[in-house]
Amino acid sequence: MLLLVSTGVYAKTDTLVVISTDYGTIKVKLYKDTPLHRNNFLKLVQSGFYDSILFHRVINTFMIQGGDPDSKHAKPGQFLGNGDLGYTISPEILPHHFHKKGVLAAARESDDVNPGKLSSACQFYIVQGKKFTSADIAQVERRIYNNDKQTIFWQFLNKPENSRLKERYIENQSERNTDSLNYLNQLIQPQIENEIANIKIHKFTPAELEAYTEVGGAPHLDGSYTVFGEVVEGIEVVDKIAAVGVDHNNRPIEDIRMKMKIEIINY
């Protein structure tokens, strides 16, 4: 049996960060092979950046998200999620770090404005997820393929020479002008056919299938977000936070603040 969700298993050379909340303590191990994200996260933890920041977006059976600097002094009911630090981090998306329950990953803006999948400098999420059936997994594989097609589509529109075409597309999208969108799609499709033809349909590995069907996770995020750590203690705290009451923006009705410290550092 594979170790799917770590429970206190880590080496003395691992870098650990302890996240304290009113619901308990979450201990996460940071991966060595995602150094850009690990070092940036450690820098922010050391500076005290995360102290008193909220878990501002919580979706049960999916994930808990925090790290928005605007949340530190946010008023009740204030919309959160757009705060940042003015820089992004290059993606470190590795196939062996997938979205099983308990992983720590970097949030980011969507592909239409961020086709390069650059990570937020400060916002992160911890996956709670849910268990998937084999039929569910097949659907997710098709969804990942379609997401890859969308990434190519937006990479094409984001080229400087296609700026006017992108403006027209976004205008018709916001106006929900279906006929014009269909026309633009037909115009664009032949120009990206070769790139789309080279996309390989994603197939989950046996390890991934075991994790997603027996323990759970969020497989539809694989390949799109950088996973840079995982919970080694306190997964039950993630479950408690994920179950709290939220408003229409998925912000917890009662603020959930965090405080972080580094337990072991190994550069």
GROMACS .gro file of C-alpha atoms in nm:
model
  267
    1MET     CA    1   0.000   0.000   0.000
    2LEU     CA    2   0.136   0.344  -0.091
    3LEU     CA    3   0.168   0.618   0.167
    4LEU     CA    4  -0.105   0.847   0.034
    5VAL     CA    5  -0.145   1.104   0.311
    6SER     CA    6   0.157   1.148   0.535
    7THR     CA    7   0.099   1.137   0.910
    8GLY     CA    8   0.407   1.249   1.094
    9VAL     CA    9   0.644   1.087   0.843
   10TYR     CA   10   0.938   1.309   0.746
   11ALA     CA   11   1.315   1.314   0.759
   12LYS     CA   12   1.532   1.532   0.980
   13THR     CA   13   1.657   1.707   0.667
   14ASP     CA   14   1.307   1.810   0.555
   15THR     CA   15   1.193   2.170   0.575
   16LEU     CA   16   0.878   2.194   0.787
   17VAL     CA   17   0.640   2.483   0.841
   18VAL     CA   18   0.388   2.483   1.125
   19ILE     CA   19   0.057   2.661   1.056
   20SER     CA   20  -0.130   2.741   1.378
   21THR     CA   21  -0.504   2.816   1.371
   22ASP     CA   22  -0.793   2.827   1.620
   23TYR     CA   23  -0.893   2.485   1.483
   24GLY     CA   24  -0.555   2.327   1.555
   25THR     CA   25  -0.210   2.297   1.402
   26ILE     CA   26  -0.117   2.189   1.049
   27LYS     CA   27   0.241   2.084   0.982
   28VAL     CA   28   0.357   2.085   0.620
   29LYS     CA   29   0.670   1.950   0.457
   30LEU     CA   30   0.812   2.156   0.168
   31TYR     CA   31   0.949   1.968  -0.131
   32LYS     CA   32   1.316   2.006  -0.220
   33ASP     CA   33   1.257   1.981  -0.596
   34THR     CA   34   1.040   2.297  -0.609
   35PRO     CA   35   1.304   2.538  -0.476
   36LEU     CA   36   1.157   2.861  -0.616
   37HIS     CA   37   0.830   2.806  -0.431
   38ARG     CA   38   0.991   2.659  -0.121
   39ASN     CA   39   1.239   2.943  -0.076
   40ASN     CA   40   0.979   3.212  -0.144
   41PHE     CA   41   0.739   3.053   0.106
   42LEU     CA   42   1.013   3.030   0.370
   43LYS     CA   43   1.109   3.393   0.312
   44LEU     CA   44   0.751   3.505   0.374
   45VAL     CA   45   0.713   3.282   0.680
   46GLN     CA   46   1.040   3.413   0.829
   47SER     CA   47   0.930   3.773   0.775
   48GLY     CA   48   0.602   3.713   0.962
   49PHE     CA   49   0.401   3.790   0.648
   50TYR     CA   50   0.144   3.516   0.712
   51ASP     CA   51   0.083   3.595   1.078
   52SER     CA   52  -0.282   3.699   1.124
   53ILE     CA   53  -0.368   3.644   0.756
   54LEU     CA   54  -0.696   3.460   0.689
   55PHE     CA   55  -0.799   3.142   0.518
   56HIS     CA   56  -1.024   3.353   0.298
   57ARG     CA   57  -1.165   3.090   0.059
   58VAL     CA   58  -1.293   2.756   0.183
   59ILE     CA   59  -1.479   2.496  -0.025
   60ASN     CA   60  -1.575   2.171   0.145
   61THR     CA   61  -1.451   1.855  -0.036
   62PHE     CA   62  -1.214   2.075  -0.239
   63MET     CA   63  -0.960   2.297  -0.062
   64ILE     CA   64  -0.880   2.575   0.186
   65GLN     CA   65  -0.701   2.884   0.053
   66GLY     CA   66  -0.515   3.168   0.224
   67GLY     CA   67  -0.235   3.420   0.182
   68ASP     CA   68  -0.416   3.731   0.055
   69PRO     CA   69  -0.239   4.028   0.223
   70ASP     CA   70  -0.564   4.226   0.207
   71SER     CA   71  -0.720   3.977   0.448
   72LYS     CA   72  -0.512   4.080   0.748
   73HIS     CA   73  -0.730   4.383   0.818
   74ALA     CA   74  -1.039   4.290   0.615
   75LYS     CA   75  -1.385   4.397   0.724
   76PRO     CA   76  -1.656   4.133   0.776
   77GLY     CA   77  -1.802   4.023   0.442
   78GLN     CA   78  -1.533   4.200   0.237
   79PHE     CA   79  -1.450   4.018  -0.086
   80LEU     CA   80  -1.097   3.875  -0.078
   81GLY     CA   81  -0.868   3.694  -0.317
   82ASN     CA   82  -0.716   3.968  -0.533
   83GLY     CA   83  -0.432   4.071  -0.301
   84ASP     CA   84  -0.074   4.003  -0.408
   85LEU     CA   85   0.285   4.115  -0.358
   86GLY     CA   86   0.356   4.256  -0.703
   87TYR     CA   87   0.550   3.958  -0.839
   88THR     CA   88   0.489   3.600  -0.954
   89ILE     CA   89   0.686   3.275  -0.942
   90SER     CA   90   0.775   3.064  -1.243
   91PRO     CA   91   0.586   2.733  -1.245
   92GLU     CA   92   0.750   2.420  -1.107
   93ILE     CA   93   0.482   2.174  -1.216
   94LEU     CA   94   0.622   1.822  -1.175
   95PRO     CA   95   0.423   1.508  -1.267
   96HIS     CA   96   0.509   1.319  -0.947
   97HIS     CA   97   0.364   1.598  -0.730
   98PHE     CA   98  -0.009   1.562  -0.788
   99HIS     CA   99  -0.320   1.690  -0.610
  100LYS     CA  100  -0.381   1.413  -0.357
  101LYS     CA  101  -0.546   1.503  -0.028
  102GLY     CA  102  -0.322   1.716   0.192
  103VAL     CA  103  -0.090   1.872  -0.065
  104LEU     CA  104   0.017   2.237  -0.049
  105ALA     CA  105   0.003   2.426  -0.380
  106ALA     CA  106   0.036   2.779  -0.515
  107ALA     CA  107  -0.272   2.968  -0.627
  108ARG     CA  108  -0.261   3.165  -0.951
  109GLU     CA  109  -0.464   3.369  -1.197
  110SER     CA  110  -0.659   3.188  -1.469
  111ASP     CA  111  -0.521   3.090  -1.811
  112ASP     CA  112  -0.693   3.372  -1.999
  113VAL     CA  113  -0.467   3.627  -1.826
  114ASN     CA  114  -0.191   3.387  -1.718
  115PRO     CA  115  -0.132   3.119  -1.984
  116GLY     CA  116   0.221   3.067  -1.849
  117LYS     CA  117   0.073   2.930  -1.522
  118LEU     CA  118   0.280   3.170  -1.311
  119SER     CA  119   0.214   3.126  -0.939
  120SER     CA  120   0.099   3.388  -0.692
  121ALA     CA  121   0.383   3.504  -0.470
  122CYS     CA  122   0.180   3.456  -0.152
  123GLN     CA  123  -0.156   3.284  -0.199
  124PHE     CA  124  -0.165   2.909  -0.147
  125TYR     CA  125  -0.414   2.630  -0.092
  126ILE     CA  126  -0.423   2.295   0.086
  127VAL     CA  127  -0.625   2.023  -0.087
  128GLN     CA  128  -0.898   1.846   0.107
  129GLY     CA  129  -1.063   1.694  -0.199
  130LYS     CA  130  -1.291   1.395  -0.224
  131LYS     CA  131  -1.275   1.033  -0.338
  132PHE     CA  132  -1.328   0.959  -0.708
  133THR     CA  133  -1.464   0.655  -0.889
  134SER     CA  134  -1.301   0.511  -1.202
  135ALA     CA  135  -1.574   0.676  -1.411
  136ASP     CA  136  -1.504   1.009  -1.240
  137ILE     CA  137  -1.135   0.975  -1.322
  138ALA     CA  138  -1.211   0.915  -1.691
  139GLN     CA  139  -1.415   1.237  -1.695
  140VAL     CA  140  -1.130   1.426  -1.529
  141GLU     CA  141  -0.884   1.299  -1.791
  142ARG     CA  142  -1.109   1.443  -2.064
  143ARG     CA  143  -1.139   1.768  -1.868
  144ILE     CA  144  -0.759   1.802  -1.839
  145TYR     CA  145  -0.731   1.747  -2.215
  146ASN     CA  146  -0.985   2.024  -2.277
  147ASN     CA  147  -0.800   2.251  -2.034
  148ASP     CA  148  -0.478   2.192  -2.229
  149LYS     CA  149  -0.661   2.294  -2.546
  150GLN     CA  150  -0.781   2.611  -2.374
  151THR     CA  151  -0.426   2.693  -2.264
  152ILE     CA  152  -0.307   2.673  -2.629
  153PHE     CA  153  -0.606   2.883  -2.734
  154TRP     CA  154  -0.522   3.163  -2.487
  155GLN     CA  155  -0.148   3.145  -2.561
  156PHE     CA  156  -0.239   3.216  -2.922
  157LEU     CA  157  -0.469   3.508  -2.830
  158ASN     CA  158  -0.206   3.654  -2.595
  159LYS     CA  159   0.047   3.699  -2.875
  160PRO     CA  160   0.103   4.073  -2.941
  161GLU     CA  161   0.000   4.040  -3.305
  162ASN     CA  162  -0.338   3.898  -3.194
  163SER     CA  163  -0.426   4.172  -2.946
  164ARG     CA  164  -0.721   4.303  -3.148
  165LEU     CA  165  -0.853   3.950  -3.198
  166LYS     CA  166  -0.831   3.893  -2.822
  167GLU     CA  167  -1.020   4.218  -2.756
  168ARG     CA  168  -1.298   4.109  -2.992
  169TYR     CA  169  -1.316   3.767  -2.830
  170ILE     CA  170  -1.339   3.906  -2.475
  171GLU     CA  171  -1.596   4.166  -2.580
  172ASN     CA  172  -1.823   3.903  -2.734
  173GLN     CA  173  -1.764   3.673  -2.438
  174SER     CA  174  -1.877   3.938  -2.191
  175GLU     CA  175  -2.179   4.017  -2.408
  176ARG     CA  176  -2.253   3.644  -2.450
  177ASN     CA  177  -2.271   3.687  -2.824
  178THR     CA  178  -2.274   3.320  -2.924
  179ASP     CA  179  -2.279   3.370  -3.301
  180SER     CA  180  -1.976   3.598  -3.299
  181LEU     CA  181  -1.789   3.367  -3.061
  182ASN     CA  182  -1.855   3.070  -3.288
  183TYR     CA  183  -1.726   3.269  -3.584
  184LEU     CA  184  -1.408   3.368  -3.397
  185ASN     CA  185  -1.352   3.010  -3.280
  186GLN     CA  186  -1.378   2.889  -3.641
  187LEU     CA  187  -1.129   3.159  -3.740
  188ILE     CA  188  -0.877   3.067  -3.471
  189GLN     CA  189  -0.907   2.687  -3.475
  190PRO     CA  190  -0.719   2.619  -3.801
  191GLN     CA  191  -0.429   2.832  -3.679
  192ILE     CA  192  -0.373   2.620  -3.369
  193GLU     CA  193  -0.469   2.278  -3.508
  194ASN     CA  194  -0.111   2.147  -3.520
  195GLU     CA  195  -0.045   2.239  -3.156
  196ILE     CA  196  -0.372   2.082  -3.044
  197ALA     CA  197  -0.293   1.765  -3.238
  198ASN     CA  198   0.028   1.726  -3.037
  199ILE     CA  199  -0.149   1.723  -2.700
  200LYS     CA  200  -0.126   1.387  -2.530
  201ILE     CA  201  -0.439   1.276  -2.348
  202HIS     CA  202  -0.355   1.272  -1.979
  203LYS     CA  203  -0.362   0.929  -1.816
  204PHE     CA  204  -0.331   0.895  -1.441
  205THR     CA  205  -0.058   0.664  -1.309
  206PRO     CA  206  -0.137   0.369  -1.078
  207ALA     CA  207  -0.012   0.574  -0.781
  208GLU     CA  208  -0.240   0.864  -0.874
  209LEU     CA  209  -0.539   0.635  -0.927
  210GLU     CA  210  -0.484   0.474  -0.589
  211ALA     CA  211  -0.460   0.811  -0.417
  212TYR     CA  212  -0.766   0.962  -0.583
  213THR     CA  213  -0.992   0.658  -0.542
  214GLU     CA  214  -0.886   0.552  -0.191
  215VAL     CA  215  -0.794   0.875  -0.013
  216GLY     CA  216  -0.915   1.155  -0.239
  217GLY     CA  217  -0.791   1.480  -0.382
  218ALA     CA  218  -0.853   1.723  -0.668
  219PRO     CA  219  -0.721   1.552  -0.985
  220HIS     CA  220  -0.863   1.813  -1.223
  221LEU     CA  221  -0.593   2.056  -1.102
  222ASP     CA  222  -0.303   1.833  -1.208
  223GLY     CA  223  -0.066   1.990  -1.456
  224SER     CA  224  -0.204   2.340  -1.402
  225TYR     CA  225  -0.079   2.443  -1.058
  226THR     CA  226   0.253   2.402  -0.875
  227VAL     CA  227   0.237   2.157  -0.584
  228PHE     CA  228   0.527   2.232  -0.349
  229GLY     CA  229   0.456   2.051  -0.023
  230GLU     CA  230   0.221   1.830   0.175
  231VAL     CA  231   0.062   1.797   0.518
  232VAL     CA  232   0.251   1.558   0.747
  233GLU     CA  233   0.047   1.629   1.063
  234GLY     CA  234  -0.295   1.786   1.114
  235ILE     CA  235  -0.494   1.671   0.811
  236GLU     CA  236  -0.794   1.653   1.045
  237VAL     CA  237  -0.754   2.029   1.099
  238VAL     CA  238  -0.784   2.083   0.723
  239ASP     CA  239  -1.109   1.882   0.734
  240LYS     CA  240  -1.242   2.095   1.023
  241ILE     CA  241  -1.165   2.423   0.844
  242ALA     CA  242  -1.315   2.294   0.518
  243ALA     CA  243  -1.643   2.222   0.698
  244VAL     CA  244  -1.704   2.572   0.841
  245GLY     CA  245  -1.990   2.796   0.731
  246VAL     CA  246  -1.909   3.033   0.444
  247ASP     CA  247  -2.072   3.325   0.264
  248HIS     CA  248  -2.159   3.345  -0.108
  249ASN     CA  249  -1.791   3.414  -0.190
  250ASN     CA  250  -1.679   3.105   0.006
  251ARG     CA  251  -1.524   3.324   0.274
  252PRO     CA  252  -1.568   3.174   0.623
  253ILE     CA  253  -1.835   3.361   0.818
  254GLU     CA  254  -1.610   3.350   1.125
  255ASP     CA  255  -1.253   3.458   1.047
  256ILE     CA  256  -0.991   3.182   1.053
  257ARG     CA  257  -0.650   3.339   1.108
  258MET     CA  258  -0.314   3.168   1.080
  259LYS     CA  259   0.030   3.203   1.230
  260MET     CA  260   0.334   3.029   1.085
  261LYS     CA  261   0.678   2.928   1.203
  262ILE     CA  262   0.961   2.722   1.056
  263GLU     CA  263   1.038   2.415   1.260
  264ILE     CA  264   1.332   2.275   1.063
  265ILE     CA  265   1.528   2.450   0.789
  266ASN     CA  266   1.761   2.272   0.550
  267TYR     CA  267   1.890   2.476   0.258
   0.00000   0.00000   0.00000
